[in-house]
């Protein structure tokens, strides 16, 4: 696991999840989760599976071992002006999330 | 799609979801119950988007920086795209049409989603219920005031503008009257009712979007409140008779600040006063407040009563964990 590729904290923050919510639903303590996100401890396979079940992204993606799921973007934009790059990025991220969620069902 | 067809679809959906049409429709809860991921993110120009990348995992994205009423309308609009089987889409402008011509110029799917949103949030039964509650004649024509539309929008949980559009479509007002109503800005109406910007009560700069103003017409009603908003309840009384309004029950978790305004120049004898209660909800919860008008020396003789249910919302960000653990 390297600092540049582990996505646990980034995905949790993107989904707007407080640490204590994740802790309550995974059974992993807040302190342990914090240490895992800070790359100070390695998650077990069971812990990673529990986190992945909530975040919807695969364990491999969360740990930076694979890229985001291929997201077929088909959006018809009615924006009167060109989309802001930040909004484009948000649409791409949400599309990736939904694709991952669909694949995880 | 014909309007009456969309109306029937919305009615069926309300029925399917068991929506209570006597209170503001909880569109966010409805979306989640339909198993559509609902995601609140700070966006730049976008109001919202409906996405469904694999055709079986729908999601709605809402700009979390917008006021609650606008988020609710955007959510209902995007729900319309989903429920009417439209293609995934982004929306930079929603609900901008303030006249019939503008509405006609929209694309068909946009028009359908707009109509869906208006009907979903403001079904005719709910509008009639709320209108009656605040004293608007549901069968009257062009007889509703700016203040009454503002109160109606509060009870419906919709914007002032969306509310004027809806009562136009219901035939309570005509197009010219709507244009006249829309000329007046909500902040000017709030000031006229007695509202003001209560600086220093919350740890952010107060704008008029943060101030929800109610008066006696909204007695016994329910209002949705953002965590950073304040409610001002403006209740008039005849000070010369010794009556004042006071809060009879102040639940824990709310701060209540009292002020008073004269309703006429200081040299006018016998003029009434307006008691203004500024309320700050300290946590996401439902608070029921009761105000009574009486003379301090005759505590058992209550002249009037005002009840309000204030539902302080959680800050909306991200996806509700309830959707993720299913």
Coordinates of C-alpha atoms in Angstrom, one line a residue:
Chain A
X1 CA 0.0 0.0 0.0
X2 CA 1.4 3.4 -0.9
X3 CA 0.2 6.8 0.1
X4 CA -0.4 8.0 -3.4
X5 CA -2.8 5.2 -4.4
X6 CA -4.8 4.2 -1.3
X7 CA -8.2 5.7 -1.8
X8 CA -10.0 4.8 1.5
X9 CA -10.1 8.2 2.9
X10 CA -10.7 10.0 -0.4
X11 CA -13.7 7.7 -1.2
X12 CA -15.1 8.0 2.4
X13 CA -14.9 11.8 2.1
X14 CA -16.4 11.8 -1.4
X15 CA -19.4 9.8 -0.1
X16 CA -19.7 12.3 2.9
X17 CA -19.4 9.5 5.5
X18 CA -18.3 10.4 9.0
X19 CA -15.8 7.9 10.5
X20 CA -18.1 6.9 13.3
X21 CA -20.8 5.9 10.8
X22 CA -18.4 3.7 9.0
X23 CA -17.2 2.3 12.3
X24 CA -20.7 1.5 13.4
X25 CA -21.6 -0.3 10.2
X26 CA -18.4 -2.2 9.7
X27 CA -17.6 -3.1 13.3
X28 CA -14.2 -1.6 12.9
X29 CA -13.2 0.9 15.6
X30 CA -12.8 4.6 14.7
X31 CA -9.2 4.5 16.0
X32 CA -8.4 1.5 13.8
X33 CA -10.1 3.1 10.8
X34 CA -8.1 6.3 11.3
X35 CA -4.9 4.3 11.4
X36 CA -5.8 2.4 8.3
X37 CA -6.6 5.6 6.4
X38 CA -3.4 7.2 7.6
X39 CA -1.5 4.1 6.2
X40 CA -0.2 3.3 9.7
X41 CA -1.9 -0.1 9.7
X42 CA -2.9 -2.6 7.1
X43 CA -6.6 -3.6 6.9
X44 CA -7.4 -7.3 7.0
X45 CA -9.2 -8.9 4.1
X46 CA -12.4 -9.1 6.2
X47 CA -12.2 -5.4 7.1
X48 CA -11.6 -4.4 3.6
X49 CA -14.5 -6.4 2.4
X50 CA -16.8 -4.8 5.0
X51 CA -15.6 -1.3 3.9
X52 CA -16.0 -2.2 0.3
X53 CA -19.6 -3.3 0.9
X54 CA -20.4 0.2 2.1
X55 CA -18.3 2.3 -0.3
X56 CA -19.3 0.1 -3.3
X57 CA -15.9 0.2 -4.9
X58 CA -13.9 -3.0 -5.0
X59 CA -11.2 -3.7 -2.4
X60 CA -8.6 -3.6 -5.2
X61 CA -9.7 -0.1 -6.2
X62 CA -9.8 1.2 -2.6
X63 CA -6.3 0.0 -2.1
X64 CA -5.1 1.5 -5.3
X65 CA -4.4 -1.8 -7.1
X66 CA -6.8 -1.1 -9.9
X67 CA -8.2 1.9 -11.8
X68 CA -11.7 3.2 -11.5
X69 CA -14.4 1.1 -13.1
X70 CA -15.0 1.8 -16.7
X71 CA -17.9 4.2 -16.6
X72 CA -19.9 4.4 -19.8
X73 CA -20.8 8.1 -19.7
X74 CA -23.9 8.9 -21.7
X75 CA -25.2 12.2 -20.5
X76 CA -27.2 14.6 -22.6
X77 CA -26.3 18.0 -21.3
X78 CA -28.7 20.9 -21.5
X79 CA -26.4 23.3 -19.9
X80 CA -26.6 26.7 -21.7
X81 CA -22.9 27.2 -21.2
X82 CA -20.0 24.7 -21.2
X83 CA -19.8 22.6 -18.1
X84 CA -17.4 23.8 -15.5
X85 CA -14.4 21.5 -15.2
X86 CA -15.2 20.9 -11.6
X87 CA -18.8 19.8 -12.5
X88 CA -17.4 17.6 -15.3
X89 CA -15.2 15.9 -12.7
X90 CA -18.2 15.5 -10.3
X91 CA -20.2 13.9 -13.0
X92 CA -17.4 11.5 -13.8
X93 CA -16.9 10.6 -10.2
X94 CA -20.6 9.9 -9.6
X95 CA -20.8 7.9 -12.8
X96 CA -17.8 5.8 -11.5
X97 CA -19.6 5.4 -8.2
X98 CA -22.8 4.2 -9.8
X99 CA -21.0 1.9 -12.1
X100 CA -19.2 0.4 -9.1
X101 CA -22.4 0.2 -7.1
X102 CA -24.1 -1.6 -10.1
X103 CA -21.2 -4.1 -10.3
X104 CA -21.3 -4.8 -6.6
X105 CA -24.9 -5.9 -6.5
Chain B
X1 CA -46.7 13.6 -22.8
X2 CA -50.0 15.3 -21.9
X3 CA -50.2 17.2 -18.7
X4 CA -53.1 15.0 -17.3
X5 CA -51.0 11.9 -18.1
X6 CA -48.1 13.3 -16.0
X7 CA -50.6 14.3 -13.3
X8 CA -51.9 10.7 -13.2
X9 CA -48.4 9.3 -13.0
X10 CA -47.5 11.6 -10.1
X11 CA -50.7 10.7 -8.3
X12 CA -50.0 7.0 -8.7
X13 CA -46.4 7.5 -7.4
X14 CA -47.7 9.5 -4.4
X15 CA -50.1 6.6 -3.7
X16 CA -47.4 4.0 -4.1
X17 CA -45.1 5.8 -1.7
X18 CA -47.8 6.6 0.7
X19 CA -47.0 10.3 0.5
X20 CA -48.9 12.4 3.1
X21 CA -50.4 15.3 1.1
X22 CA -51.1 17.4 4.1
X23 CA -47.5 18.3 4.8
X24 CA -44.5 19.3 2.6
X25 CA -43.6 16.3 0.5
X26 CA -40.3 14.7 1.6
X27 CA -38.8 14.3 -1.9
X28 CA -35.4 13.2 -0.7
X29 CA -37.0 10.3 1.3
X30 CA -39.1 9.3 -1.8
X31 CA -36.0 9.2 -4.0
X32 CA -34.2 6.9 -1.5
X33 CA -37.2 4.7 -1.2
X34 CA -37.2 4.2 -4.9
X35 CA -33.6 3.0 -4.6
X36 CA -32.1 5.8 -6.5
X37 CA -28.8 6.9 -5.1
X38 CA -29.1 10.5 -3.9
X39 CA -25.9 12.4 -3.7
X40 CA -25.3 16.0 -2.4
X41 CA -22.1 17.6 -3.6
X42 CA -20.9 21.2 -3.9
X43 CA -21.2 21.9 -7.6
X44 CA -20.3 25.0 -9.7
X45 CA -22.9 25.8 -12.3
X46 CA -24.9 22.6 -12.2
X47 CA -28.1 22.4 -10.3
X48 CA -28.3 18.7 -10.5
X49 CA -28.1 15.7 -12.8
X50 CA -29.8 12.3 -13.3
X51 CA -27.3 9.5 -14.2
X52 CA -27.8 5.9 -14.9
X53 CA -24.6 4.6 -16.4
X54 CA -25.5 0.9 -16.6
X55 CA -29.2 1.3 -17.1
X56 CA -30.0 -0.3 -13.7
X57 CA -28.2 1.9 -11.1
X58 CA -29.8 5.3 -11.2
X59 CA -28.5 8.2 -9.3
X60 CA -29.4 11.8 -8.7
X61 CA -26.8 14.5 -8.0
X62 CA -27.8 17.7 -6.3
X63 CA -25.9 20.9 -5.8
X64 CA -25.5 21.1 -2.0
X65 CA -24.6 24.8 -2.1
X66 CA -28.2 25.7 -3.1
X67 CA -30.9 26.7 -0.7
X68 CA -33.1 23.8 0.6
X69 CA -36.2 24.8 -1.5
X70 CA -34.1 24.8 -4.7
X71 CA -32.5 21.5 -3.8
X72 CA -35.9 20.0 -3.3
X73 CA -37.2 21.3 -6.6
X74 CA -34.1 20.1 -8.4
X75 CA -34.4 16.7 -6.8
X76 CA -38.1 16.4 -7.9
X77 CA -37.1 17.5 -11.4
X78 CA -34.4 14.8 -11.6
X79 CA -36.8 12.3 -10.1
X80 CA -39.1 13.2 -13.0
X81 CA -36.4 12.3 -15.5
X82 CA -35.9 9.0 -13.8
X83 CA -39.6 8.1 -13.3
X84 CA -40.5 9.2 -16.8
X85 CA -37.7 7.0 -18.3
X86 CA -35.8 9.9 -19.8
X87 CA -32.2 9.7 -20.9
X88 CA -29.6 10.6 -18.2
X89 CA -29.1 14.4 -18.2
X90 CA -27.5 17.3 -16.5
X91 CA -29.4 20.4 -15.5
X92 CA -27.8 23.8 -15.3
X93 CA -31.1 25.6 -15.3
X94 CA -34.3 24.4 -13.7
X95 CA -37.5 26.2 -13.0
X96 CA -36.4 29.4 -14.7
X97 CA -39.5 29.7 -16.8
X98 CA -41.6 32.4 -15.1
X99 CA -44.1 32.7 -17.9
X100 CA -46.1 30.4 -20.1
X101 CA -44.2 31.3 -23.2
X102 CA -40.9 30.3 -21.6
X103 CA -42.4 27.0 -20.5
X104 CA -43.6 26.3 -24.1
X105 CA -40.1 26.9 -25.4
X106 CA -38.5 24.1 -23.4
X107 CA -37.8 20.7 -24.9
X108 CA -40.5 18.1 -24.3
X109 CA -38.6 16.1 -21.7
X110 CA -37.6 19.2 -19.8
X111 CA -41.2 20.4 -19.8
X112 CA -42.4 17.0 -18.6
X113 CA -39.8 17.0 -15.8
X114 CA -40.7 20.5 -14.8
X115 CA -44.4 19.6 -14.6
X116 CA -43.6 16.4 -12.7
X117 CA -41.6 18.4 -10.2
X118 CA -44.3 20.9 -9.6
X119 CA -47.0 18.3 -9.3
X120 CA -44.8 16.1 -7.1
X121 CA -44.0 18.8 -4.6
X122 CA -47.3 20.7 -4.9
X123 CA -50.1 18.3 -5.5
X124 CA -53.4 20.2 -5.7
X125 CA -54.7 18.6 -2.5
X126 CA -51.6 19.9 -0.6
X127 CA -51.9 23.3 -2.1
X128 CA -55.6 23.5 -1.2
X129 CA -54.9 22.2 2.3
X130 CA -52.1 24.8 3.0
X131 CA -53.9 27.6 1.3
X132 CA -57.0 27.1 3.4
X133 CA -54.8 26.9 6.5
X134 CA -53.4 30.4 5.9
X135 CA -56.7 31.9 4.9
X136 CA -56.4 31.9 1.1
X137 CA -59.7 31.2 -0.6
X138 CA -58.8 28.1 -2.8
X139 CA -61.6 29.1 -5.2
X140 CA -60.8 32.8 -5.3
X141 CA -59.2 34.4 -8.3
X142 CA -56.4 36.9 -8.1
X143 CA -57.1 37.4 -4.4
X144 CA -53.8 36.2 -2.9
X145 CA -51.3 38.6 -1.5
X146 CA -47.5 38.5 -1.8
X147 CA -47.3 37.7 1.9
X148 CA -49.8 34.8 1.6
X149 CA -47.8 33.3 -1.3
X150 CA -44.6 33.6 0.8
X151 CA -46.4 31.7 3.7
X152 CA -47.8 29.2 1.2
X153 CA -44.3 28.5 -0.2
X154 CA -43.0 27.9 3.4
X155 CA -45.6 25.3 4.1
X156 CA -45.1 23.7 0.7
X157 CA -41.3 23.8 1.1
X158 CA -40.9 25.4 -2.3
X159 CA -39.5 28.7 -3.6
X160 CA -41.7 31.8 -3.8
X161 CA -41.3 31.7 -7.6
X162 CA -42.2 28.0 -8.0
X163 CA -45.2 28.6 -5.8
X164 CA -46.5 31.5 -7.9
X165 CA -46.1 29.3 -11.0
X166 CA -48.1 26.5 -9.4
X167 CA -51.0 28.6 -8.2
X168 CA -51.1 30.0 -11.7
X169 CA -51.4 26.5 -13.1
X170 CA -54.2 25.8 -10.6
X171 CA -56.1 28.8 -11.8
X172 CA -55.9 30.8 -8.5
X173 CA -54.3 33.6 -10.4
X174 CA -53.9 34.6 -14.0
X175 CA -50.6 35.3 -15.9
X176 CA -50.7 39.1 -15.3
X177 CA -51.3 38.7 -11.6
X178 CA -48.4 36.2 -11.4
X179 CA -46.1 38.7 -13.1
X180 CA -47.2 41.3 -10.5
X181 CA -46.5 38.8 -7.7
X182 CA -43.1 37.9 -9.1
X183 CA -42.0 41.5 -9.4
X184 CA -41.7 41.6 -5.6
X185 CA -38.6 39.9 -4.2
X186 CA -39.0 37.5 -1.3
X187 CA -36.6 39.5 0.9
X188 CA -38.9 42.6 0.5
X189 CA -41.9 40.5 1.5
X190 CA -40.0 39.1 4.5
X191 CA -39.2 42.7 5.6
X192 CA -42.8 43.7 5.2
X193 CA -44.0 40.9 7.4
X194 CA -41.5 42.0 10.1
X195 CA -38.4 40.0 9.4
X196 CA -34.9 41.4 9.8
X197 CA -31.4 40.0 9.5
X198 CA -30.4 39.0 13.1
X199 CA -26.6 39.5 13.0
X200 CA -24.5 37.8 15.6
X201 CA -26.9 35.0 16.5
X202 CA -25.1 32.4 14.3
X203 CA -21.5 31.9 13.4
X204 CA -21.9 32.8 9.8
X205 CA -23.0 35.9 7.8
X206 CA -26.8 36.0 7.6
X207 CA -28.3 36.6 4.2
X208 CA -32.1 36.7 3.5
X209 CA -31.8 33.1 2.3
X210 CA -31.0 32.2 6.0
X211 CA -34.1 34.0 7.4
X212 CA -37.5 32.2 7.4
X213 CA -40.3 34.6 8.3
X214 CA -43.7 33.5 9.5
X215 CA -46.6 35.3 10.9
X216 CA -50.0 34.4 12.6
X217 CA -51.3 33.0 9.3
X218 CA -49.0 30.0 9.6
X219 CA -50.4 29.0 13.0
X220 CA -50.3 25.3 13.6
X221 CA -48.1 24.6 10.6
X222 CA -44.8 22.7 10.0
X223 CA -41.7 24.2 8.5
X224 CA -38.5 22.6 7.3
X225 CA -35.3 24.5 8.4
X226 CA -31.7 24.3 7.2
X227 CA -29.1 23.9 10.0
X228 CA -27.8 27.4 9.3
X229 CA -31.2 29.1 9.0
X230 CA -33.2 31.1 11.6
X231 CA -37.0 31.4 11.9
X232 CA -38.6 34.7 12.7
X233 CA -42.2 34.5 14.0
X234 CA -43.8 37.9 13.8
X235 CA -46.9 38.2 16.0
X236 CA -48.9 41.4 16.2
X237 CA -50.6 42.5 19.4
X238 CA -52.3 45.6 20.9
X239 CA -49.7 46.9 23.4
X240 CA -52.1 49.5 24.7
X241 CA -54.3 46.7 26.2
X242 CA -51.3 45.2 27.9
X243 CA -51.2 42.1 25.9
X244 CA -47.9 40.6 24.8
X245 CA -46.8 37.4 23.1
X246 CA -44.5 35.1 25.0
X247 CA -43.1 31.6 24.4
X248 CA -45.0 29.2 26.6
X249 CA -42.8 26.2 25.9
X250 CA -39.2 26.5 24.9
X251 CA -37.8 23.0 24.2
X252 CA -34.1 22.3 24.8
X253 CA -32.1 22.6 21.6
X254 CA -33.5 25.9 20.5
X255 CA -32.4 29.5 21.2
X256 CA -35.2 32.0 21.3
X257 CA -34.6 35.8 21.1
X258 CA -37.4 38.3 21.5
X259 CA -37.7 41.7 20.1
X260 CA -40.5 44.2 19.5
X261 CA -41.4 46.6 16.7
X262 CA -43.9 49.4 16.7
X263 CA -46.4 49.1 13.9
X264 CA -46.8 52.9 13.5
X265 CA -44.9 56.1 14.2
X266 CA -44.1 56.8 17.9
X267 CA -46.6 59.7 18.1
X268 CA -49.5 57.5 17.0
X269 CA -51.6 56.7 20.1
X270 CA -53.0 53.2 20.4
X271 CA -50.9 51.7 17.6
X272 CA -50.1 48.0 17.9
X273 CA -46.7 46.4 18.2
X274 CA -45.2 43.4 16.6
X275 CA -43.4 40.8 18.8
X276 CA -40.7 39.1 16.8
X277 CA -39.3 35.8 18.1
X278 CA -36.1 34.8 16.4
X279 CA -35.4 31.1 16.7
X280 CA -32.2 29.2 16.2
X281 CA -32.3 25.4 16.1
X282 CA -29.1 24.1 17.7
X283 CA -29.4 20.5 16.4
X284 CA -31.2 18.4 13.8
X285 CA -34.5 17.6 15.5
X286 CA -38.2 18.4 15.4
X287 CA -39.2 21.2 17.8
X288 CA -42.7 22.1 18.7
X289 CA -43.1 25.7 20.0
X290 CA -46.1 27.3 21.6
X291 CA -46.6 31.0 21.9
X292 CA -49.4 32.7 23.8
X293 CA -50.8 36.2 23.9
X294 CA -51.9 37.4 27.3
X295 CA -51.6 40.1 29.9
X296 CA -48.7 39.4 32.3
X297 CA -51.0 40.1 35.2
X298 CA -53.8 37.8 33.9
X299 CA -51.8 34.6 33.1
X300 CA -54.8 32.4 33.0
X301 CA -56.6 34.5 30.4
X302 CA -55.0 33.5 27.1
X303 CA -56.2 35.7 24.2
X304 CA -54.5 33.9 21.3
X305 CA -52.2 31.0 20.7
X306 CA -49.7 30.2 18.0
X307 CA -48.2 26.8 17.4
X308 CA -45.4 25.8 15.1
X309 CA -43.5 22.6 14.3
X310 CA -39.9 23.3 13.2
X311 CA -38.0 20.5 11.7
X312 CA -34.3 21.3 11.6
X313 CA -32.7 19.2 8.9
X314 CA -29.4 17.4 8.9
X315 CA -26.8 19.1 6.8
X316 CA -27.0 17.3 3.5
X317 CA -23.8 16.1 2.1
X318 CA -22.8 13.0 0.3
X319 CA -25.0 9.9 0.3
X320 CA -27.1 8.8 3.2
X321 CA -25.4 5.8 4.8
X322 CA -28.8 4.1 4.9
X323 CA -28.6 3.8 1.1
X324 CA -25.1 2.4 1.2
X325 CA -25.7 -0.4 3.8
X326 CA -28.7 -1.8 2.1

